XYZ file of C-alpha atoms in Angstrom:
520
model
C -29.761 31.567 -12.505
C -29.089 34.147 -9.818
C -30.333 36.946 -12.064
C -33.608 35.069 -12.560
C -34.237 35.202 -8.812
C -33.288 31.613 -7.907
C -30.641 30.466 -5.481
C -28.116 28.183 -7.262
C -26.725 26.804 -4.012
C -30.195 25.873 -2.764
C -31.032 24.208 -6.079
C -27.789 22.230 -6.048
C -28.376 21.126 -2.457
C -31.898 20.054 -3.374
C -30.594 17.969 -6.261
C -28.130 16.222 -3.962
C -30.824 15.532 -1.355
C -33.191 14.008 -3.903
C -30.375 11.954 -5.465
C -29.261 10.561 -2.106
C -32.876 9.783 -1.189
C -33.321 7.772 -4.388
C -30.017 5.984 -3.812
C -30.986 5.062 -0.257
C -34.435 3.916 -1.358
C -32.956 1.705 -4.081
C -30.587 0.197 -1.527
C -33.489 -0.649 0.790
C -35.415 -2.272 -2.067
C -32.402 -4.213 -3.353
C -31.115 -5.469 0.004
C -33.649 -8.360 0.352
C -32.616 -9.546 -3.129
C -28.826 -9.168 -3.225
C -28.028 -9.020 0.495
C -25.836 -6.499 2.307
C -22.596 -7.143 0.425
C -21.031 -3.780 -0.484
C -19.402 -5.296 -3.572
C -22.763 -6.371 -4.967
C -24.157 -2.879 -4.476
C -21.198 -1.488 -6.402
C -21.846 -3.880 -9.280
C -25.536 -2.961 -9.174
C -24.624 0.715 -9.487
C -22.259 -0.041 -12.381
C -25.036 -1.989 -14.082
C -27.286 1.047 -13.752
C -24.795 3.003 -15.865
C -26.292 1.251 -18.892
C -29.635 2.941 -18.258
C -27.919 6.280 -17.618
C -25.988 6.149 -20.883
C -28.974 4.957 -22.909
C -31.020 7.860 -21.530
C -28.181 10.286 -22.353
C -28.500 11.769 -18.856
C -31.760 13.548 -19.604
C -34.642 11.131 -20.365
C -36.102 9.625 -17.206
C -38.623 7.377 -19.061
C -35.838 5.858 -21.189
C -33.748 5.222 -18.087
C -36.669 3.457 -16.371
C -37.431 1.309 -19.426
C -33.787 0.293 -19.916
C -33.512 -0.489 -16.215
C -36.535 -2.782 -16.418
C -35.131 -4.456 -19.547
C -31.842 -5.076 -17.751
C -33.654 -6.847 -14.934
C -35.805 -8.863 -17.330
C -32.799 -9.896 -19.422
C -30.941 -11.080 -16.330
C -33.947 -13.025 -15.049
C -34.529 -14.677 -18.441
C -30.868 -15.679 -18.650
C -30.996 -17.217 -15.172
C -34.248 -19.059 -15.948
C -33.346 -20.584 -19.312
C -29.566 -21.041 -19.120
C -27.911 -23.714 -16.967
C -26.813 -22.254 -13.651
C -23.602 -24.303 -13.462
C -22.375 -23.206 -16.899
C -19.269 -21.034 -17.255
C -20.996 -19.238 -20.130
C -23.904 -18.253 -17.871
C -21.554 -16.997 -15.187
C -19.856 -14.800 -17.769
C -23.011 -13.641 -19.532
C -24.817 -12.207 -16.514
C -22.257 -9.501 -15.621
C -21.828 -8.636 -19.305
C -25.513 -7.779 -19.898
C -25.098 -4.096 -18.858
C -22.050 -3.798 -21.103
C -24.051 -5.174 -24.051
C -26.756 -2.562 -23.431
C -24.109 0.165 -23.244
C -22.513 -0.848 -26.546
C -25.879 -1.049 -28.315
C -27.062 2.328 -26.992
C -23.785 4.033 -27.890
C -23.836 2.605 -31.415
C -27.434 3.755 -31.889
C -26.715 7.263 -30.600
C -23.561 7.630 -32.691
C -25.416 6.487 -35.828
C -28.221 8.952 -35.129
C -26.230 12.035 -34.150
C -22.651 11.272 -35.118
C -21.413 11.949 -31.592
C -22.326 11.219 -27.985
C -21.478 14.071 -25.660
C -23.087 14.798 -22.313
C -22.599 18.537 -22.816
C -25.055 18.412 -25.725
C -27.802 17.028 -23.513
C -27.305 18.885 -20.263
C -25.580 22.053 -19.232
C -24.039 23.533 -16.142
C -20.693 23.469 -14.417
C -21.313 20.196 -12.573
C -21.666 18.258 -15.816
C -18.316 19.563 -17.028
C -16.520 19.485 -13.689
C -14.771 16.187 -14.397
C -13.121 17.463 -17.587
C -9.445 16.666 -16.809
C -7.631 19.514 -18.541
C -4.601 18.903 -16.367
C -4.605 22.449 -15.030
C -6.801 24.542 -12.821
C -9.022 27.196 -14.326
C -10.092 28.315 -10.876
C -6.743 29.255 -9.393
C -3.644 30.876 -10.795
C -0.091 30.220 -9.754
C 3.407 31.185 -10.716
C 5.106 28.748 -13.046
C 7.837 27.058 -10.996
C 9.513 25.560 -14.047
C 10.009 28.943 -15.702
C 10.980 30.843 -12.551
C 13.421 28.242 -11.228
C 14.213 25.790 -14.031
C 17.001 24.036 -12.112
C 14.570 22.971 -9.396
C 12.624 21.070 -12.039
C 15.541 18.635 -12.310
C 17.279 18.907 -8.948
C 14.546 17.793 -6.568
C 13.278 14.809 -8.611
C 16.825 13.500 -8.984
C 17.583 13.946 -5.281
C 14.310 12.312 -4.249
C 14.864 9.398 -6.612
C 18.410 8.950 -5.286
C 17.061 8.877 -1.716
C 14.597 6.123 -2.583
C 17.358 4.118 -4.262
C 19.662 4.612 -1.265
C 17.017 3.395 1.175
C 17.057 -0.021 -0.510
C 20.553 -0.578 0.921
C 19.709 0.214 4.562
C 16.153 -1.001 5.140
C 15.093 -4.335 6.601
C 14.112 -7.029 4.044
C 10.496 -6.780 5.235
C 10.348 -3.108 4.289
C 12.253 -3.789 1.074
C 9.366 -6.012 -0.005
C 7.066 -3.054 0.546
C 9.511 -0.890 -1.404
C 9.364 -3.205 -4.406
C 5.579 -3.260 -4.298
C 5.447 0.540 -4.092
C 7.895 0.959 -6.993
C 5.821 -1.364 -9.185
C 2.689 0.548 -8.206
C 4.452 3.825 -9.075
C 5.004 2.521 -12.617
C 1.293 1.731 -12.809
C 0.465 5.229 -11.534
C 2.365 6.697 -14.480
C -0.312 5.254 -16.758
C -2.841 7.550 -15.024
C -0.391 10.412 -15.524
C -0.366 9.712 -19.248
C -4.038 9.090 -19.983
C -5.611 11.574 -17.540
C -2.858 14.083 -16.886
C -1.466 14.363 -20.409
C -4.324 13.027 -22.512
C -7.168 14.679 -20.625
C -9.271 11.481 -20.673
C -10.899 10.191 -17.508
C -10.247 6.458 -17.889
C -11.273 4.231 -14.980
C -9.957 0.961 -16.418
C -6.188 1.245 -15.933
C -6.329 -1.504 -13.320
C -7.824 -3.781 -15.980
C -4.855 -3.067 -18.266
C -2.561 -3.852 -15.339
C -4.351 -7.162 -14.893
C -4.056 -7.877 -18.617
C -0.320 -7.224 -18.444
C 0.114 -9.419 -15.380
C -1.920 -12.358 -16.712
C -0.294 -12.124 -20.154
C 3.106 -12.095 -18.451
C 2.170 -15.267 -16.597
C 1.043 -16.949 -19.805
C 4.182 -16.065 -21.754
C 6.585 -16.868 -18.909
C 4.960 -19.956 -17.387
C 3.107 -21.625 -20.233
C 5.369 -20.683 -23.149
C 8.669 -20.478 -21.270
C 9.676 -16.940 -22.264
C 12.230 -14.943 -20.208
C 10.357 -13.065 -17.522
C 11.393 -9.538 -18.569
C 10.496 -10.233 -22.200
C 7.176 -11.654 -20.978
C 6.488 -8.424 -19.070
C 7.243 -6.420 -22.205
C 4.865 -8.562 -24.255
C 2.219 -8.216 -21.565
C 2.519 -4.440 -21.889
C 2.152 -4.707 -25.674
C -0.995 -6.827 -25.286
C -2.459 -4.187 -22.976
C -1.457 -1.467 -25.471
C -3.383 -3.135 -28.301
C -6.528 -3.348 -26.183
C -5.982 0.251 -25.041
C -5.974 1.449 -28.645
C -9.221 -0.460 -29.270
C -10.849 1.162 -26.227
C -9.603 4.522 -27.469
C -11.230 3.937 -30.856
C -14.521 3.002 -29.186
C -14.594 6.006 -26.860
C -13.020 8.725 -29.002
C -16.406 10.152 -30.001
C -17.828 10.159 -26.479
C -18.042 12.906 -23.898
C -15.940 12.804 -20.753
C -18.657 11.428 -18.503
C -19.502 8.686 -20.990
C -15.828 7.774 -21.261
C -15.629 7.393 -17.479
C -18.736 5.198 -17.346
C -17.771 3.041 -20.327
C -14.207 2.437 -19.141
C -15.440 1.620 -15.639
C -17.918 -0.874 -17.084
C -15.185 -2.373 -19.268
C -12.982 -2.849 -16.209
C -15.802 -4.558 -14.322
C -16.475 -6.760 -17.338
C -12.817 -7.832 -17.527
C -12.767 -8.502 -13.798
C -15.942 -10.590 -13.765
C -15.856 -12.202 -17.203
C -12.250 -12.618 -18.361
C -10.082 -12.679 -15.251
C -12.241 -15.388 -13.674
C -11.631 -17.863 -16.513
C -9.826 -20.998 -15.390
C -6.979 -20.424 -17.840
C -6.079 -17.234 -15.926
C -7.431 -17.729 -12.391
C -6.367 -21.373 -11.836
C -9.011 -21.716 -9.097
C -7.902 -18.488 -7.480
C -4.216 -19.337 -7.118
C -3.003 -17.865 -10.398
C 0.425 -18.624 -11.837
C 3.711 -18.591 -9.947
C 6.377 -16.275 -11.362
C 10.136 -16.443 -10.862
C 12.253 -13.320 -10.737
C 15.390 -13.043 -12.867
C 18.596 -14.094 -11.156
C 19.970 -10.543 -10.914
C 16.779 -9.298 -9.184
C 16.081 -12.251 -6.922
C 16.502 -10.356 -3.637
C 14.024 -7.762 -2.414
C 16.568 -4.944 -2.671
C 17.577 -5.880 -6.220
C 13.977 -6.085 -7.377
C 13.161 -2.723 -5.794
C 16.075 -1.182 -7.714
C 14.849 -2.874 -10.916
C 11.339 -1.450 -10.473
C 12.730 1.995 -9.673
C 14.883 1.787 -12.796
C 11.830 1.001 -14.914
C 10.021 3.929 -13.285
C 12.949 6.241 -14.114
C 13.050 5.156 -17.753
C 9.312 5.649 -18.243
C 9.438 9.004 -16.424
C 12.186 10.234 -18.750
C 10.126 9.144 -21.748
C 7.106 11.060 -20.404
C 9.202 14.189 -19.850
C 10.587 13.955 -23.390
C 7.049 13.436 -24.697
C 5.880 16.614 -22.986
C 8.692 18.652 -24.563
C 8.445 17.135 -28.017
C 6.352 18.365 -30.911
C 3.948 15.501 -30.266
C 3.633 16.617 -26.650
C 2.829 20.168 -27.707
C 0.164 18.860 -30.065
C -1.225 16.648 -27.305
C -1.315 19.637 -24.966
C -3.252 21.633 -27.544
C -5.754 18.796 -27.970
C -6.227 18.588 -24.208
C -7.053 22.281 -23.928
C -9.234 22.734 -27.005
C -10.170 20.092 -29.543
C -11.911 22.555 -31.945
C -8.886 24.853 -32.009
C -6.601 21.862 -32.562
C -8.671 20.721 -35.536
C -8.485 24.257 -36.915
C -4.696 24.004 -36.811
C -4.836 20.716 -38.696
C -3.978 18.485 -35.729
C -5.494 15.018 -35.620
C -7.389 14.625 -32.342
C -7.923 10.931 -33.086
C -4.228 10.317 -33.630
C -3.175 12.138 -30.474
C -5.710 10.377 -28.258
C -4.957 6.962 -29.718
C -1.264 7.577 -29.091
C -1.724 8.438 -25.440
C -4.265 5.613 -25.017
C -1.818 3.014 -26.300
C 1.096 4.413 -24.289
C -0.932 4.566 -21.071
C -2.208 1.007 -21.506
C 1.349 -0.169 -22.262
C 2.695 1.440 -19.083
C -0.191 -0.019 -17.057
C 0.585 -3.469 -18.469
C 4.263 -3.095 -17.547
C 3.300 -1.968 -14.047
C 0.905 -4.894 -13.668
C 3.609 -7.343 -14.736
C 6.094 -5.854 -12.251
C 3.499 -5.944 -9.502
C 2.841 -9.643 -10.182
C 6.591 -10.337 -10.239
C 6.967 -8.637 -6.860
C 4.280 -10.915 -5.423
C 5.863 -13.928 -7.210
C 2.493 -14.819 -8.696
C -0.119 -13.410 -11.049
C -3.481 -13.512 -9.271
C -6.539 -11.823 -10.853
C -7.794 -10.831 -7.384
C -4.961 -8.272 -7.160
C -6.487 -6.228 -9.992
C -10.038 -5.464 -8.938
C -11.800 -2.411 -10.308
C -12.451 -0.745 -6.965
C -8.737 -0.826 -6.146
C -8.061 1.008 -9.396
C -10.505 3.746 -8.419
C -8.703 4.173 -5.092
C -5.353 4.368 -6.893
C -6.618 7.117 -9.180
C -8.062 9.069 -6.243
C -4.764 8.860 -4.349
C -2.730 9.979 -7.346
C -5.048 12.901 -8.128
C -4.655 14.046 -4.522
C -0.877 14.199 -4.964
C -0.930 15.501 -8.562
C -2.046 13.688 -11.684
C 0.449 15.428 -14.008
C 3.581 14.966 -11.910
C 5.923 11.980 -12.188
C 7.297 12.627 -8.717
C 3.736 12.761 -7.397
C 3.204 9.265 -8.822
C 6.300 8.011 -6.968
C 5.363 9.663 -3.663
C 1.726 8.590 -3.902
C 2.674 4.958 -4.516
C 5.158 4.806 -1.639
C 2.964 6.601 0.892
C -0.096 4.583 -0.139
C 1.836 1.299 0.195
C 3.892 1.998 3.299
C 1.453 3.972 5.457
C -0.886 1.058 6.406
C 2.048 -1.153 7.438
C 3.726 1.713 9.292
C 0.540 2.529 11.201
C 0.019 -1.074 12.309
C 3.638 -2.044 13.132
C 5.832 0.943 13.973
C 3.450 3.664 15.129
C 1.857 1.661 18.012
C 5.297 1.036 19.568
C 6.228 4.705 19.330
C 2.971 5.784 20.902
C 3.288 3.181 23.692
C 6.792 4.452 24.504
C 5.276 7.924 24.915
C 2.516 6.606 27.140
C -0.164 7.153 24.489
C -2.563 4.300 23.853
C -4.744 4.436 20.727
C -7.149 1.812 19.508
C -5.721 -0.337 16.706
C -8.852 0.252 14.642
C -8.217 3.999 14.644
C -4.628 3.473 13.535
C -5.796 1.344 10.619
C -8.046 4.120 9.297
C -5.462 6.892 9.611
C -4.412 6.552 5.942
C -8.048 6.961 4.907
C -8.314 10.090 7.051
C -5.073 11.388 5.563
C -6.258 10.950 2.001
C -9.550 12.584 2.979
C -7.643 15.628 4.205
C -5.709 15.540 0.939
C -8.970 15.614 -0.982
C -10.032 18.692 0.976
C -6.719 20.358 0.140
C -7.249 19.354 -3.492
C -10.338 21.555 -3.610
C -8.102 24.526 -2.762
C -5.092 23.372 -4.787
C -6.395 21.536 -7.874
C -2.866 20.782 -9.085
C -2.278 18.461 -6.103
C -0.299 18.540 -2.889
C 3.083 18.161 -4.620
C 2.472 21.298 -6.673
C 1.252 23.083 -3.546
C 4.472 22.246 -1.693
C 6.528 23.364 -4.693
C 4.719 26.707 -4.692
C 5.333 27.148 -0.972
C 9.025 26.377 -1.415
C 9.204 28.835 -4.297
C 7.629 31.493 -2.099
C 10.281 30.744 0.536
C 13.019 31.153 -2.076
C 11.593 34.474 -3.210
C 11.328 35.697 0.355
C 14.917 34.831 1.273
C 16.401 35.940 -2.043
C 14.910 39.408 -1.744
C 12.658 39.098 -4.795
C 9.190 40.557 -4.705
C 6.537 37.831 -4.677
C 4.061 37.978 -7.529
C 0.496 37.822 -6.175
C -0.630 35.743 -9.127
C -3.801 34.426 -7.561
C -4.829 37.912 -6.457
C -3.981 39.562 -9.736
C -5.712 36.902 -11.778
C -8.839 36.628 -9.633
C -11.942 37.549 -11.531
C -10.052 37.940 -14.795
C -10.774 34.572 -16.385
C -10.914 35.014 -20.114
C -11.853 32.043 -22.300
C -9.769 33.576 -25.062
C -6.655 32.680 -23.059
C -7.341 28.964 -23.362
C -8.145 29.266 -27.040
C -4.934 31.166 -27.728
C -2.983 28.686 -25.593
C -4.323 25.795 -27.628
C -3.574 27.574 -30.906
C -0.061 28.279 -29.668
C 0.329 24.580 -28.960
C 1.863 25.024 -25.522
C -1.172 25.188 -23.214
C 0.335 28.179 -21.397
C -2.318 30.847 -20.792
C 0.358 33.437 -19.913
C 1.634 33.712 -23.472
C -1.941 33.840 -24.708
C -2.776 36.428 -22.065
C 0.042 38.635 -23.250
C -1.287 38.395 -26.796
C -4.846 39.156 -25.707
C -3.798 42.057 -23.480
C -1.612 43.588 -26.146
C 2.036 44.728 -26.066
C 1.344 47.645 -23.747
C -0.038 45.436 -20.973
C 1.763 42.142 -21.593
C 4.098 42.636 -18.637
C 1.148 43.047 -16.281
C -0.321 39.629 -17.066
C 0.643 37.104 -14.344
C 1.902 33.652 -15.225
C -0.952 31.224 -14.585
């Protein structure tokens, strides 16, 4: 584009300006109809995804026609169906999902595949591809340079969290248990997005499925609570495999939109049923006798987190993990090697949904009740954003993100004001309540510079400190690798099955220059 005499930055800015103008105009036109409720605007935007998917991101007339049909279908349903019917209440939010399913089936039957990269080009359209590693920045591999640190720091950090359960006040222990359960749920994002390379936005729905299934098995059928949580995770795993089958032939952007719509559909259509919601009160859950106290439950949740983390680490180092890594980096190269992309993605889909279901059941057990309102779609989007800021492929990042996300609001509203008052500093309570939001915003800015997340950034800084004090010469990986991106590295990494561009780089460079290639 630059060679043709156009300014790419100016074009991109113009696209954003026009897009924001259309969004603001639609908000002005919709406000007299749906009011000024932010939640309704979010649902309206999610409903518009149906028109976006049907138009395959490139046909404006198709998008306009589908949008008009969505409005007509909703109006006809309201006019002819009884307004006080539970079926009507469930049908209205499911209309966009029906349009999405129909359009996807039609496109798959016509072309055999739905992929946004076939319809539009450019870096922005492929920016959300979650390969689990940065192609824009290079860094020294901490695991290979200092392998002991890979085990030492996670174990020490986990031991610190376990030790804090014996010294903290019961009020904070309740927060600890909630954070530990949320950390288990965060591991499902680590699996599906970090390891599987799929941008799923419905993990909170799987958590809700696990929690509500746990309540049904434990309360209605009288099962032991831990067995009920396990069965809730299995129920979520089955649905996760089905979603994987439905989305396996879609592009990354379509997967994100479809899974987000599925989550909204579950929230509005299934979770609101009387058998699950119980008029908004949900079902009461009783903890097992050995985990009745807040400290004991926090240790139980941390133990579950440790077990799942060990399984994820073993998965990464297994043959299946190597195959999954190859699929994440290059699906065509993986098929050339004879790997089954469908099998690998279905495996990680089921495992991620299972872990999300377990986390949802633990979260409900911490609250002593399974309430559908705890598993709203927008909360799941916030959880994913927080985890990505810390590091979507790190188990320790999942633990830190969950604890900081859970404890920071309470700390800012209870402890921090007293400390500031003792120092003679008086800050408005409203400002203190938004400090976590500001902090995560700063983290997002840092994420643009360090795509691996803040945990990886800190690990790199500590490694640099070790090199400096041990007398070793630091390897300027980012400098050496700048401007030397070679797509052959990713292809060779995928063919090698380990996703490590350094080994591929050595092969591409040849034996005479292999030592000069930095680890990236």
